[in-house]
Amino acid sequence: METRNEIRFILNGQEVRRKGVRAAETLLDFLRLEQRMTGTKEGCAEGDCGACTVLVGRLSEGALVYEPVNACIRFLATVDGCHVVTVEHLRGADGSLHPVQRAMVEHHGSQCGFCTPGIVMALYALWMRVPEPSVTQIETALQGNLCRCTGYAPIIRAAQAVGAVGDPLEAERAAVKTRLEQLKDGARVAIEDGFLPGDLDDFAAVYADFPEATIVAGATDVGLWVTKFLRDIGPAIFIGHLDELRRIGKGAAGLLIGAGVSYEEALEEVSGAYPHLGPYLSRIAGWQVRGMGTIGGNIANGSPIGDMPPALIALGAQLVLRRGKTRREMPLEDYFIEYGEQDRHEGEFVEAVMLPVRAGEWIDAAYKVSKRRDEDISAVACGISIRLEGEVIAEARIAFGGMAGTPKRAEAAEAALVGEAFGEEAFDAAVEALALDFSPLTDWRASAEYRMTVARNLLRRFWAEEGAGEVAQLVREGQL
Amino acid sequence: MSGAPKGAAHQAVAHESAEKHVSGRADYTDDLVTPVGCLHAYLGGADVTHGLIMGMDLSAVEAAPGVLGVLTAVDIPGKNQISAVHAGDEPLFPEEMVEYHGQPLFAVVAETRDQARRAAALAEIEISPLPHVLSVGEAMESRLPHVTAPLKLQRGDARKALDAAPRRLAGRMEVGGQEHFYLEGQIALAIPGEDDEMVIHCSTQHPSEAQAIVADVLGVPANAVVVNVRRMGGGFGGKESQMNLFAAVAAMAARRFGRAVKLRPDRDQDMAITGKRHDFLGSYDVGFDDAGRIVGVEAELAARCGFSADLSGPVTDRACFHFDNAYYLPEVTITSRPMKTNTVSNTAFRGFGGPQGMLVGERVIEEIAYALGRDPLEIRRANFYREGADETPYHQKVEDNIIARVVDELEESADYQARRAAVLEHNAKGGIIRKGIALTPVKFGISFTATWYNQAGALIHIYKDGSVHLNHGGTEMGQGLNTKVAQVVSEALGVDLDRIKVTKTTTEKVPNTSATAASSGADLNGMAALDACETLKARLAGFLRESRGVEEVEFLPGRVRAGAEEIDWTALISEAYMARVQLSATGFYKTPKIHWDRDKGQGRPFFYFAYGAACSEVSVDTLTGEYMVERVDILHDVGRSLNPAVDLGQVEGAFAQGMGWLTTEELWWDEDGRLRTHAPSTYKIPLASDMPRDFRVKLAEWSENPERTIKRSKAVGEPPFMLAMCVLEALSMAVASVCDYAECPRLDAPATPERVLIAVERLRR
Ligand SMILES: Cc1cc2nc3c(=O)[nH]c(=O)nc-3n(C[C@@H](O)[C@@H](O)[C@H](O)COP(=O)(O)OP(=O)(O)OC[C@H]3O[C@@H](n4cnc5c(N)ncnc54)[C@H](O)[C@@H]3O)c2cc1C
Ligand code: FES
Ligand code: FES
């Protein structure tokens, strides 16, 4: 495979070529320190405040899509082949404000102004998709942006006021797309201390050769290793650009979700097949991180508080691991051995997660409980799936996050349900049994007592919502 | 008068920097172009909470790539002191003892920030640990000292009244602290000049203090130090004294290496080593009658102050001043206990202790309501200040009381009674989702309680082309101060706002300024600017009288009338210049009427009061403790608004911040004394989706300040913060519904979902 030694991308209106990029260089430092483009701010350097939001446009299956990203944890190498748009680019050459900027001024959407460039970029990304958004859509788009001054009310008013007017930046789109197509050469890119493989097979081969390398997908974990813990991540293999890993395949056997599928992509496609995952996924992180972070990364990192594993385990997910050309599969729960240890061999990577088609009648739910509703790590996360045969619970799969050193099934609680009539009594027994399954820890997110109480109550909630009758209907609607 | 100039006072114009904010062209300190060869400093600290420093091996730090050197206490040319109140208890770098986890002990200076940051982590510091005390409760049990003298406010004989009271109850409330979470973190850039000169660009609310501290640390007179700040990315009190450390270290490093030095901590370090809102432990003993009227109350307000005094004295004083909120307390004793703890030294934060004191006071009202089985709003009304019952515990009379009108209007517009009935009805169904509603008032005293702080200066130049250059001693942190002061000048001179430029705040132009704090920015600096305008107008009028031989001179928008003649502003200025009229003036203001005798606990600490009221309705999930703020109605008094758009923004923003304080913002220290909620990943301020589903905010348009404040407006920075108290009380009501309101849930703050659920479980038993 051909190897290229420089990264190439478009920054606003200018093409950039850069040799000698180090794996740990962030897009934000590149913008602020090297380009002296100081419009993009650093508020936290951990992906949580959104002050550093820029847009990254990339070719995805032939289309040019722009996503809001946190420049603070986005590695510079990964904008290869992309169009980076910063706040400086929105204002016209004649000084005229972009419609989104104008609305923010007219509605007094800035006070200290430090969050403002990031908010403008997130709102611009929203407006490109939905020119006349609802309040809920605006709030969802702003889950990754903190503002300490305004209380958001004027920002929401501004976002609603922009309206379906023309985008002055539309004029450059065709040329940008053409140029990005030209830049896409399928080559492997070598940087100072890492690679961007040319394709999936190239990745498999490179990783088998360099099993000590750090795989970087969305960098929503790895980015923080660098910005917060000053860790060296070289040699690094960046995989976020690999289209083959970003696909979701629908087959007779089930849904095959590539490891590189982002939360946002999963939200669009997976929640079609599993509607209960829609609201659940939209409470993971903020929009920027949802566009960057991957399902594969959320599993591979082995975290006990990742939100995907409990929901996926309940659905009977199979994990597909690959080394070179060899693949192996296992039930997702088996991947997590104990805290800090996973069943992944040297040179092996997560290629996909498979959600198999299930026979019979299943009831599924997924719950996330956190201190703050949005963009917060769960105190407790939970996936529950049960199969009914008539009135009887024939199968139960219940998995929790935040309750042990790994995402873990509640086997005692499951056993208490199976074979019992689908009713309050069975769930009372399951609630009791949970004490055998878990003894959670206390930390800053929640006390052990709270975690246990919530876990129990989530089983009660499942019954209250999914049980039959008028009451359950009212509970589902949030009326009771 | 034919109209007002474009952008004059009372108009809802945009923030002066709005266009720059939205296009990324507003410069914050980190955005300034640095001089060639600028170096970067980073602070290194202790990994111990309390202990004796046995030794520091910084050789690995010094040997790290790019490092020029390290600075410790011995390198300080002047005084090793940065106490904001000159208490002598806050060394820049401690020499003997570490007093809180992460306390900076040295700084490293390198070619890049990244190098300095990496190097700082390499220090080997040997500390012999001592036992530590983290919470207020423990501090009182261990009899730790006060960091500053407590305050006692007393009127009548509370003890006697309590003993004679028909009913009596006592309780305690924990009130959590709060991280400022200004989006722009602390930062200072120091540029050395000739002789002993030093120029500092710093994100600070108090340039004059940064100047004084830097001068002390460098051992030079104040006239050698200039401190500049164009704008801050938020302050909220967190940059009133907390920037001292950063400014002083940057200056010290710049002096040592003779090059510019920038110091910017990362967010984790910023949160670990800068003070926060004080947490309080309030206790109360109240006597009341069957109508819920308070007959006597004793309260103690103990605060976690951290290792040093910083601003804890005035903060705990203000807590005492606001325990009464809008209520007349016939016989009363309120004492403060500013406790020392082995935590970072707590500091100013919007409301400055007032919110904590007021919240405990409101808890007393809530307790009485539950004890009597009544709507808390009835108890509130029964106790409002009124004719003949208008003396505060500090013996100032409440002369401008409008609380009853504000509350009546809000009760009506929020449809409180019908909605409360609906909430009660909903809860009676006994479901999982419970609701609560509450309406709480705010009365907040305006003025610095340190009387000498209530002064301000301004400097105005009119250039030959008629454009105006405005400078004042206040700092812009997003609150729209520059906009408001420029509007005042626009109206006074009759010049459109776009001809007035407000430039960076600098100790070179206006000396000896007070902190931009206590909501006083526009009150003080607006008046000072007006004073300068009056001087300039008098000179111009004098010139016209003399040159035109007329008596009548009137300033109109864009022009001046002298007798029958109207002269365009620009022409007038040009003519005045040619006639050698001085076109530059300073202005000065000091707040009248106020005085305060702290030893006696008597005086008139406040020039006036600002009022407001808010009503919130919440729904609580009793399985998880999660909640939603469904609707909030606010009616707030800003007097005659200088800028209704800016003021509305202050009210909305303050409410959100107050709500965060009382709900999801939790500071959590581990047993070792480490703050574990030190970044936005772990410390959760409100998001857009946390805001009330239905948010209706109004300014009391009929209100005018009876005192002669700037254009009869009122201060707005802090008072609306406390409007959020109703959220806590509404949550409390939803919780109480599970025991049919038999008991006041005594929900502590912040009411995280965890606290709410635990309270639900407790009351169910
Ligand atoms: C602001 C913010 C909010 C967040 N909120 C949530 C939340 O609400 N819920 C939640 O669960 N998580 C949350 N996270 C963490 C979450 O985004 C990550 O866990 C994410 O899913 C990791 O995916 P990634 O692609 O970014 O992984 P990376 O950071 O790129 O990698 C993570 C780890 O997985 C490895 N890895 C990645 N891909 C593979 C692969 N295909 N094969 C083998 N190893 C691989 C990497 O080497 C690394 O060890 C949040 C993160 C941030 C920054
Ligand atoms: S700086 Fe806060 S998200 Fe990037
Ligand atoms: S305007 Fe200050 S943080 Fe948003």
Tab-separated table of C-alpha atoms in Angstrom, chain A residues 24 32 36 38-44 46 48-49 51 87-88 91 95 97 101-102 104-105 108 110-117 120 135 138-139 142-154 156-157 224 226-232 283 368-377 442-447 449-450 453-454 457-458 460-461 464 475 478-480, chain B residues 12-15 18-19 21-28 30-33 113-114 117-118 178-184 231-234 236 264 267-268 349 426 429 431-433 477-478 621-624 626-628 645 648-650 652-654 656-657 664-666 668 676-691 693 695 752-754 757-758 761:
chain	number	residue	atom	x	y	z
A	24	ALA	CA	-0.799	13.595	20.544
A	32	ARG	CA	-4.674	28.447	18.771
A	36	ARG	CA	-3.041	31.841	16.063
A	38	THR	CA	-7.915	32.303	18.813
A	39	GLY	CA	-11.650	32.413	18.173
A	40	THR	CA	-11.922	28.799	19.256
A	41	LYS	CA	-11.605	28.649	23.047
A	42	GLU	CA	-10.356	26.162	25.577
A	43	GLY	CA	-12.676	25.830	28.552
A	44	CYS	CA	-11.823	22.377	29.860
A	46	GLU	CA	-11.815	17.291	28.157
A	48	ASP	CA	-17.255	18.594	28.307
A	49	CYS	CA	-17.788	22.327	27.802
A	51	ALA	CA	-16.057	26.116	24.028
A	87	VAL	CA	-15.816	30.432	13.950
A	88	GLU	CA	-13.537	32.822	12.087
A	91	ARG	CA	-18.204	36.032	9.230
A	95	GLY	CA	-17.537	41.821	7.975
A	97	LEU	CA	-22.301	38.309	10.271
A	101	GLN	CA	-24.270	34.938	14.485
A	102	ARG	CA	-26.707	37.734	13.719
A	104	MET	CA	-27.206	35.471	18.600
A	105	VAL	CA	-26.494	39.215	18.667
A	108	HIS	CA	-28.556	38.800	23.429
A	110	SER	CA	-23.774	36.213	24.703
A	111	GLN	CA	-22.745	37.745	27.987
A	112	CYS	CA	-19.117	37.071	28.786
A	113	GLY	CA	-18.810	35.599	25.312
A	114	PHE	CA	-16.377	32.852	26.158
A	115	CYS	CA	-18.750	29.997	25.420
A	116	THR	CA	-20.156	31.867	22.446
A	117	PRO	CA	-17.917	30.747	19.563
A	120	VAL	CA	-22.384	29.478	17.502
A	135	VAL	CA	-36.723	23.653	21.600
A	138	ILE	CA	-31.929	22.889	20.274
A	139	GLU	CA	-31.411	21.500	23.754
A	142	LEU	CA	-26.476	22.017	23.024
A	143	GLN	CA	-25.986	19.082	25.394
A	144	GLY	CA	-22.270	19.459	24.846
A	145	ASN	CA	-22.086	23.221	25.395
A	146	LEU	CA	-21.903	24.856	28.777
A	147	CYS	CA	-22.783	28.473	29.318
A	148	ARG	CA	-22.381	29.848	32.815
A	149	CYS	CA	-23.796	33.304	32.155
A	150	THR	CA	-27.014	33.299	30.207
A	151	GLY	CA	-29.125	30.449	31.526
A	152	TYR	CA	-29.443	29.497	27.831
A	153	ALA	CA	-32.827	31.171	27.401
A	154	PRO	CA	-31.583	33.840	24.962
A	156	ILE	CA	-32.592	29.132	22.566
A	157	ARG	CA	-34.499	32.189	21.399
A	224	LEU	CA	-8.265	12.876	27.737
A	226	VAL	CA	-3.306	13.234	26.557
A	227	THR	CA	-4.923	16.484	27.681
A	228	LYS	CA	-5.488	15.524	31.308
A	229	PHE	CA	-2.975	12.847	32.143
A	230	LEU	CA	-0.190	13.958	29.793
A	231	ARG	CA	0.227	10.422	28.556
A	232	ASP	CA	2.198	9.567	25.480
A	283	ARG	CA	-28.480	10.913	26.908
A	368	LYS	CA	-29.627	5.710	32.593
A	369	VAL	CA	-29.518	7.513	35.925
A	370	SER	CA	-27.052	10.336	36.486
A	371	LYS	CA	-26.666	13.420	38.643
A	372	ARG	CA	-27.390	15.688	35.710
A	373	ARG	CA	-29.799	14.430	33.117
A	374	ASP	CA	-27.641	15.067	30.067
A	375	GLU	CA	-23.958	14.818	29.331
A	376	ASP	CA	-23.126	13.032	32.531
A	377	ILE	CA	-21.580	9.674	33.283
A	442	THR	CA	-19.327	4.945	46.748
A	443	ASP	CA	-17.718	7.742	44.765
A	444	TRP	CA	-18.397	11.322	43.732
A	445	ARG	CA	-21.071	10.253	41.309
A	446	ALA	CA	-23.152	8.297	43.797
A	447	SER	CA	-23.072	6.477	47.080
A	449	GLU	CA	-26.678	3.119	48.986
A	450	TYR	CA	-28.046	5.250	46.170
A	453	THR	CA	-31.647	1.675	45.744
A	454	VAL	CA	-31.804	2.920	42.184
A	457	ASN	CA	-36.134	0.731	41.688
A	458	LEU	CA	-35.266	0.346	38.019
A	460	ARG	CA	-39.707	-1.835	39.816
A	461	ARG	CA	-39.915	0.773	37.119
A	464	ALA	CA	-44.554	-0.395	36.437
A	475	VAL	CA	-46.648	5.604	34.032
A	478	GLY	CA	-45.163	10.170	32.766
A	479	GLN	CA	-48.606	11.019	34.156
A	480	LEU	CA	-48.271	9.050	37.340
B	12	ALA	CA	-32.324	47.458	25.169
B	13	VAL	CA	-29.135	47.654	23.121
B	14	ALA	CA	-26.844	44.695	22.542
B	15	HIS	CA	-23.767	44.061	24.634
B	18	ALA	CA	-21.720	41.029	21.102
B	19	GLU	CA	-20.541	41.083	17.486
B	21	HIS	CA	-18.232	37.449	20.822
B	22	VAL	CA	-20.148	35.690	18.088
B	23	SER	CA	-17.370	35.962	15.555
B	24	GLY	CA	-14.522	34.883	17.823
B	25	ARG	CA	-12.912	38.300	17.654
B	26	ALA	CA	-13.259	39.269	21.293
B	27	ASP	CA	-9.851	38.918	22.882
B	28	TYR	CA	-9.471	37.303	26.296
B	30	ASP	CA	-5.022	34.035	26.480
B	31	ASP	CA	-5.780	35.461	23.036
B	32	LEU	CA	-3.515	38.492	23.279
B	33	VAL	CA	-0.492	38.599	21.043
B	113	ARG	CA	3.147	25.662	28.471
B	114	ASP	CA	3.162	21.996	27.664
B	117	ARG	CA	3.020	21.474	32.731
B	118	ARG	CA	4.857	18.204	32.219
B	178	GLN	CA	-20.311	26.041	44.624
B	179	GLU	CA	-17.581	26.224	42.042
B	180	HIS	CA	-17.697	29.363	39.935
B	181	PHE	CA	-17.014	27.547	36.729
B	182	TYR	CA	-16.244	30.723	34.832
B	183	LEU	CA	-15.795	29.379	31.320
B	184	GLU	CA	-12.496	31.222	30.958
B	231	ARG	CA	-12.834	41.444	29.538
B	232	MET	CA	-13.212	38.237	31.449
B	233	GLY	CA	-14.874	35.051	30.315
B	234	GLY	CA	-16.959	35.093	33.474
B	236	PHE	CA	-18.934	35.539	39.439
B	264	ARG	CA	-2.669	29.456	32.888
B	267	ARG	CA	-9.203	23.265	34.537
B	268	ASP	CA	-8.445	20.603	37.123
B	349	PHE	CA	-19.353	34.096	44.770
B	426	HIS	CA	-51.899	15.130	41.326
B	429	LYS	CA	-53.142	9.965	43.167
B	431	GLY	CA	-48.087	7.778	41.640
B	432	ILE	CA	-44.386	7.553	40.948
B	433	ILE	CA	-44.078	11.097	39.668
B	477	MET	CA	-17.108	40.002	32.865
B	478	GLY	CA	-20.199	39.564	30.753
B	621	ASP	CA	-39.359	10.688	39.913
B	622	THR	CA	-39.659	8.946	43.265
B	623	LEU	CA	-37.928	5.819	41.968
B	624	THR	CA	-34.652	7.518	41.068
B	626	GLU	CA	-34.432	12.567	39.187
B	627	TYR	CA	-36.470	15.659	38.579
B	628	MET	CA	-37.544	18.198	36.048
B	645	ALA	CA	-32.104	43.271	27.639
B	648	LEU	CA	-33.249	40.233	31.677
B	649	GLY	CA	-30.103	38.294	30.805
B	650	GLN	CA	-28.764	38.810	34.304
B	652	GLU	CA	-32.243	34.477	33.650
B	653	GLY	CA	-28.571	33.654	34.040
B	654	ALA	CA	-28.522	34.188	37.780
B	656	ALA	CA	-29.875	29.203	36.248
B	657	GLN	CA	-26.738	29.510	38.318
B	664	THR	CA	-26.737	19.220	40.579
B	665	GLU	CA	-23.620	21.162	41.533
B	666	GLU	CA	-21.957	19.060	44.162
B	668	TRP	CA	-17.158	16.142	46.759
B	676	ARG	CA	-12.842	14.808	43.293
B	677	THR	CA	-15.270	16.985	41.408
B	678	HIS	CA	-12.672	19.174	39.740
B	679	ALA	CA	-13.701	19.379	36.107
B	680	PRO	CA	-16.934	19.553	34.127
B	681	SER	CA	-16.855	15.774	33.739
B	682	THR	CA	-17.521	15.433	37.448
B	683	TYR	CA	-18.927	18.832	38.459
B	684	LYS	CA	-22.258	19.382	36.796
B	685	ILE	CA	-23.501	22.891	36.115
B	686	PRO	CA	-26.879	23.262	34.403
B	687	LEU	CA	-27.248	22.555	30.700
B	688	ALA	CA	-29.833	24.004	28.355
B	689	SER	CA	-31.956	20.919	28.930
B	690	ASP	CA	-32.002	21.528	32.689
B	691	MET	CA	-33.708	24.843	32.298
B	693	ARG	CA	-39.598	23.620	30.489
B	695	PHE	CA	-39.609	29.915	31.732
B	752	THR	CA	-29.035	16.005	43.902
B	753	PRO	CA	-31.204	13.168	42.654
B	754	GLU	CA	-29.436	11.077	45.275
B	757	LEU	CA	-34.297	9.803	46.612
B	758	ILE	CA	-32.780	9.215	50.023
B	761	GLU	CA	-37.066	6.680	51.132
